[in-house]
Amino acid sequence: MSRRHFLRAAGGLAAGAALPAAAQSNRILPVQDIAPLIARITGGRPVEKRDVTVELPSLAENGNSVPLRIRVASPMSATDLVTDLHVFAERNPRPFVAAYHFGPVVARAQVDTRIRLAVEQRVLVIAALTGGRFLSGETHVVVTSAACIDEGI
Amino acid sequence: MALARLQVSPSVRAGEAVEVRLLVQHPMETGFRRESDGRAVPMNVVNSLVCRLGAVEVLRAEFGSGVSANPYLSFWIVPPASGELVVEWVDDAGVKGRVAATIAVT
């Protein structure tokens, strides 16, 4: 093989490998069905899509540590309060991220933490309120450097 | 070693909300990582954590592999009385950790 041929072939390979990195990772980690996980929390009761704010950077540089703030518009009075928060990332290898259960001392329906995100995806939060009510909120995040997909899944 | 930091204002006015910040030193192994020699690193995360103020349970949390290494958690409480705020956790390997801070309500 001549040097020219080799370079042409190598260049083509490199371009092919570099181009669809994001598209590839989305193909490796498809959306997982989190409906059974949600059903286990809600017991089939309806979930209203309101009042839950999921604050995430719209573009996360490092998927290994993405700051997350969850806020629920709730008076947190004795009769009307948020009792639980459940966090799901449906394109992570394991969609369950975390769950928080509030006792009576908790003053605000707010939690700050840092999470892992495998790829660009939707982060969903389900909030359980007193009286068997459920609210949800979600945010879409773009992840440039993904977590946990260096392994060929 | 289970190292952790629990930060909370040492004195609080009665009825005032105060932020509790917790940082636990833990690798939160996902189970998807391999050593340089190819051996898979088994999953080991802090799977449950509980925060109490005196006898009152303040917050309970369950974590999966989607929580970052060295898990950080912050939340707001209104302490009803002075006491010791204690956070205890356990990981998949059964290793337990504990960190405490004192709150004085004035």
PDB file of N, CA, C and O in Angstrom, chain B residues 64-99:
ATOM      1  N   GLY B  64     -29.208   4.940  44.118  1.00  0.00           N
ATOM      2  CA  GLY B  64     -28.794   3.935  43.153  1.00  0.00           C
ATOM      3  C   GLY B  64     -27.434   4.317  42.606  1.00  0.00           C
ATOM      4  O   GLY B  64     -26.763   5.206  43.133  1.00  0.00           O
ATOM      5  N   SER B  65     -27.050   3.672  41.505  1.00  0.00           N
ATOM      6  CA  SER B  65     -25.745   3.974  40.924  1.00  0.00           C
ATOM      7  C   SER B  65     -25.758   5.311  40.187  1.00  0.00           C
ATOM      8  O   SER B  65     -24.725   5.767  39.715  1.00  0.00           O
ATOM      9  N   GLY B  66     -26.923   5.939  40.084  1.00  0.00           N
ATOM     10  CA  GLY B  66     -27.020   7.222  39.401  1.00  0.00           C
ATOM     11  C   GLY B  66     -26.639   8.414  40.260  1.00  0.00           C
ATOM     12  O   GLY B  66     -26.705   9.549  39.796  1.00  0.00           O
ATOM     13  N   VAL B  67     -26.238   8.158  41.489  1.00  0.00           N
ATOM     14  CA  VAL B  67     -25.774   9.253  42.346  1.00  0.00           C
ATOM     15  C   VAL B  67     -24.254   9.332  42.219  1.00  0.00           C
ATOM     16  O   VAL B  67     -23.564   8.312  42.230  1.00  0.00           O
ATOM     17  N   SER B  68     -23.734  10.539  42.072  1.00  0.00           N
ATOM     18  CA  SER B  68     -22.311  10.745  41.828  1.00  0.00           C
ATOM     19  C   SER B  68     -21.453  10.204  42.959  1.00  0.00           C
ATOM     20  O   SER B  68     -21.911  10.063  44.094  1.00  0.00           O
ATOM     21  N   ALA B  69     -20.198   9.923  42.632  1.00  0.00           N
ATOM     22  CA  ALA B  69     -19.222   9.554  43.644  1.00  0.00           C
ATOM     23  C   ALA B  69     -19.143  10.669  44.678  1.00  0.00           C
ATOM     24  O   ALA B  69     -19.340  11.842  44.355  1.00  0.00           O
ATOM     25  N   ASN B  70     -18.862  10.311  45.910  1.00  0.00           N
ATOM     26  CA  ASN B  70     -18.855  11.240  47.034  1.00  0.00           C
ATOM     27  C   ASN B  70     -20.183  11.997  47.099  1.00  0.00           C
ATOM     28  O   ASN B  70     -20.251  13.195  46.855  1.00  0.00           O
ATOM     29  N   PRO B  71     -21.256  11.250  47.401  1.00  0.00           N
ATOM     30  CA  PRO B  71     -22.593  11.845  47.323  1.00  0.00           C
ATOM     31  C   PRO B  71     -22.750  13.093  48.199  1.00  0.00           C
ATOM     32  O   PRO B  71     -22.319  13.104  49.349  1.00  0.00           O
ATOM     33  N   TYR B  72     -23.365  14.098  47.570  1.00  0.00           N
ATOM     34  CA  TYR B  72     -23.646  15.365  48.236  1.00  0.00           C
ATOM     35  C   TYR B  72     -25.155  15.496  48.346  1.00  0.00           C
ATOM     36  O   TYR B  72     -25.884  15.147  47.409  1.00  0.00           O
ATOM     37  N   LEU B  73     -25.603  15.990  49.470  1.00  0.00           N
ATOM     38  CA  LEU B  73     -27.034  16.158  49.677  1.00  0.00           C
ATOM     39  C   LEU B  73     -27.251  17.393  50.536  1.00  0.00           C
ATOM     40  O   LEU B  73     -26.550  17.614  51.524  1.00  0.00           O
ATOM     41  N   SER B  74     -28.207  18.201  50.133  1.00  0.00           N
ATOM     42  CA  SER B  74     -28.550  19.373  50.925  1.00  0.00           C
ATOM     43  C   SER B  74     -30.066  19.473  51.030  1.00  0.00           C
ATOM     44  O   SER B  74     -30.779  19.216  50.063  1.00  0.00           O
ATOM     45  N   PHE B  75     -30.549  19.828  52.221  1.00  0.00           N
ATOM     46  CA  PHE B  75     -31.988  19.995  52.427  1.00  0.00           C
ATOM     47  C   PHE B  75     -32.200  20.986  53.576  1.00  0.00           C
ATOM     48  O   PHE B  75     -31.248  21.387  54.238  1.00  0.00           O
ATOM     49  N   TRP B  76     -33.453  21.404  53.763  1.00  0.00           N
ATOM     50  CA  TRP B  76     -33.768  22.452  54.739  1.00  0.00           C
ATOM     51  C   TRP B  76     -34.660  21.895  55.838  1.00  0.00           C
ATOM     52  O   TRP B  76     -35.642  21.213  55.547  1.00  0.00           O
ATOM     53  N   ILE B  77     -34.319  22.249  57.078  1.00  0.00           N
ATOM     54  CA  ILE B  77     -35.145  21.794  58.191  1.00  0.00           C
ATOM     55  C   ILE B  77     -35.474  22.966  59.116  1.00  0.00           C
ATOM     56  O   ILE B  77     -34.783  23.989  59.117  1.00  0.00           O
ATOM     57  N   VAL B  78     -36.543  22.794  59.884  1.00  0.00           N
ATOM     58  CA  VAL B  78     -36.832  23.689  61.007  1.00  0.00           C
ATOM     59  C   VAL B  78     -36.680  22.855  62.273  1.00  0.00           C
ATOM     60  O   VAL B  78     -37.568  22.074  62.612  1.00  0.00           O
ATOM     61  N   PRO B  79     -35.538  22.970  62.951  1.00  0.00           N
ATOM     62  CA  PRO B  79     -35.352  22.132  64.131  1.00  0.00           C
ATOM     63  C   PRO B  79     -36.300  22.560  65.261  1.00  0.00           C
ATOM     64  O   PRO B  79     -36.304  23.730  65.639  1.00  0.00           O
ATOM     65  N   PRO B  80     -37.121  21.641  65.785  1.00  0.00           N
ATOM     66  CA  PRO B  80     -38.066  22.022  66.835  1.00  0.00           C
ATOM     67  C   PRO B  80     -37.384  22.265  68.177  1.00  0.00           C
ATOM     68  O   PRO B  80     -37.902  23.022  68.996  1.00  0.00           O
ATOM     69  N   ALA B  81     -36.261  21.644  68.407  1.00  0.00           N
ATOM     70  CA  ALA B  81     -35.546  21.802  69.678  1.00  0.00           C
ATOM     71  C   ALA B  81     -34.073  21.519  69.446  1.00  0.00           C
ATOM     72  O   ALA B  81     -33.700  20.948  68.418  1.00  0.00           O
ATOM     73  N   SER B  82     -33.238  21.958  70.404  1.00  0.00           N
ATOM     74  CA  SER B  82     -31.810  21.674  70.302  1.00  0.00           C
ATOM     75  C   SER B  82     -31.583  20.170  70.322  1.00  0.00           C
ATOM     76  O   SER B  82     -32.371  19.421  70.896  1.00  0.00           O
ATOM     77  N   GLY B  83     -30.506  19.775  69.711  1.00  0.00           N
ATOM     78  CA  GLY B  83     -30.204  18.344  69.725  1.00  0.00           C
ATOM     79  C   GLY B  83     -29.064  18.014  68.796  1.00  0.00           C
ATOM     80  O   GLY B  83     -28.460  18.903  68.182  1.00  0.00           O
ATOM     81  N   GLU B  84     -28.791  16.723  68.717  1.00  0.00           N
ATOM     82  CA  GLU B  84     -27.714  16.263  67.864  1.00  0.00           C
ATOM     83  C   GLU B  84     -28.311  15.737  66.564  1.00  0.00           C
ATOM     84  O   GLU B  84     -29.194  14.878  66.572  1.00  0.00           O
ATOM     85  N   LEU B  85     -27.819  16.301  65.471  1.00  0.00           N
ATOM     86  CA  LEU B  85     -28.245  15.855  64.141  1.00  0.00           C
ATOM     87  C   LEU B  85     -27.294  14.731  63.730  1.00  0.00           C
ATOM     88  O   LEU B  85     -26.082  14.951  63.633  1.00  0.00           O
ATOM     89  N   VAL B  86     -27.845  13.550  63.511  1.00  0.00           N
ATOM     90  CA  VAL B  86     -27.021  12.381  63.208  1.00  0.00           C
ATOM     91  C   VAL B  86     -27.406  11.832  61.840  1.00  0.00           C
ATOM     92  O   VAL B  86     -28.585  11.669  61.545  1.00  0.00           O
ATOM     93  N   VAL B  87     -26.404  11.584  60.998  1.00  0.00           N
ATOM     94  CA  VAL B  87     -26.644  10.946  59.713  1.00  0.00           C
ATOM     95  C   VAL B  87     -25.922   9.606  59.707  1.00  0.00           C
ATOM     96  O   VAL B  87     -24.735   9.542  60.032  1.00  0.00           O
ATOM     97  N   GLU B  88     -26.654   8.553  59.378  1.00  0.00           N
ATOM     98  CA  GLU B  88     -26.062   7.221  59.299  1.00  0.00           C
ATOM     99  C   GLU B  88     -26.370   6.630  57.936  1.00  0.00           C
ATOM    100  O   GLU B  88     -27.443   6.868  57.395  1.00  0.00           O
ATOM    101  N   TRP B  89     -25.423   5.862  57.418  1.00  0.00           N
ATOM    102  CA  TRP B  89     -25.643   5.256  56.103  1.00  0.00           C
ATOM    103  C   TRP B  89     -24.983   3.896  56.051  1.00  0.00           C
ATOM    104  O   TRP B  89     -24.167   3.545  56.906  1.00  0.00           O
ATOM    105  N   VAL B  90     -25.341   3.119  55.017  1.00  0.00           N
ATOM    106  CA  VAL B  90     -24.746   1.807  54.807  1.00  0.00           C
ATOM    107  C   VAL B  90     -24.576   1.605  53.304  1.00  0.00           C
ATOM    108  O   VAL B  90     -25.403   2.065  52.515  1.00  0.00           O
ATOM    109  N   ASP B  91     -23.477   0.946  52.909  1.00  0.00           N
ATOM    110  CA  ASP B  91     -23.263   0.694  51.481  1.00  0.00           C
ATOM    111  C   ASP B  91     -23.506  -0.783  51.166  1.00  0.00           C
ATOM    112  O   ASP B  91     -23.822  -1.571  52.061  1.00  0.00           O
ATOM    113  N   ASP B  92     -23.385  -1.135  49.875  1.00  0.00           N
ATOM    114  CA  ASP B  92     -23.696  -2.496  49.439  1.00  0.00           C
ATOM    115  C   ASP B  92     -22.775  -3.532  50.088  1.00  0.00           C
ATOM    116  O   ASP B  92     -23.137  -4.704  50.211  1.00  0.00           O
ATOM    117  N   ALA B  93     -21.569  -3.108  50.485  1.00  0.00           N
ATOM    118  CA  ALA B  93     -20.643  -4.027  51.137  1.00  0.00           C
ATOM    119  C   ALA B  93     -20.949  -4.158  52.626  1.00  0.00           C
ATOM    120  O   ALA B  93     -20.258  -4.875  53.345  1.00  0.00           O
ATOM    121  N   GLY B  94     -21.957  -3.452  53.097  1.00  0.00           N
ATOM    122  CA  GLY B  94     -22.336  -3.528  54.506  1.00  0.00           C
ATOM    123  C   GLY B  94     -21.552  -2.595  55.407  1.00  0.00           C
ATOM    124  O   GLY B  94     -21.692  -2.658  56.635  1.00  0.00           O
ATOM    125  N   VAL B  95     -20.707  -1.755  54.817  1.00  0.00           N
ATOM    126  CA  VAL B  95     -19.919  -0.820  55.609  1.00  0.00           C
ATOM    127  C   VAL B  95     -20.819   0.345  56.043  1.00  0.00           C
ATOM    128  O   VAL B  95     -21.499   0.958  55.216  1.00  0.00           O
ATOM    129  N   LYS B  96     -20.825   0.601  57.344  1.00  0.00           N
ATOM    130  CA  LYS B  96     -21.686   1.655  57.867  1.00  0.00           C
ATOM    131  C   LYS B  96     -20.869   2.904  58.163  1.00  0.00           C
ATOM    132  O   LYS B  96     -19.680   2.832  58.461  1.00  0.00           O
ATOM    133  N   GLY B  97     -21.524   4.036  58.087  1.00  0.00           N
ATOM    134  CA  GLY B  97     -20.878   5.298  58.402  1.00  0.00           C
ATOM    135  C   GLY B  97     -21.803   6.157  59.225  1.00  0.00           C
ATOM    136  O   GLY B  97     -23.028   5.966  59.237  1.00  0.00           O
ATOM    137  N   ARG B  98     -21.208   7.115  59.936  1.00  0.00           N
ATOM    138  CA  ARG B  98     -22.013   7.983  60.801  1.00  0.00           C
ATOM    139  C   ARG B  98     -21.299   9.318  60.920  1.00  0.00           C
ATOM    140  O   ARG B  98     -20.072   9.376  61.024  1.00  0.00           O
ATOM    141  N   VAL B  99     -22.080  10.387  60.890  1.00  0.00           N
ATOM    142  CA  VAL B  99     -21.525  11.715  61.124  1.00  0.00           C
ATOM    143  C   VAL B  99     -22.586  12.500  61.903  1.00  0.00           C
ATOM    144  O   VAL B  99     -23.785  12.277  61.748  1.00  0.00           O
TER     145      VAL B  99
END
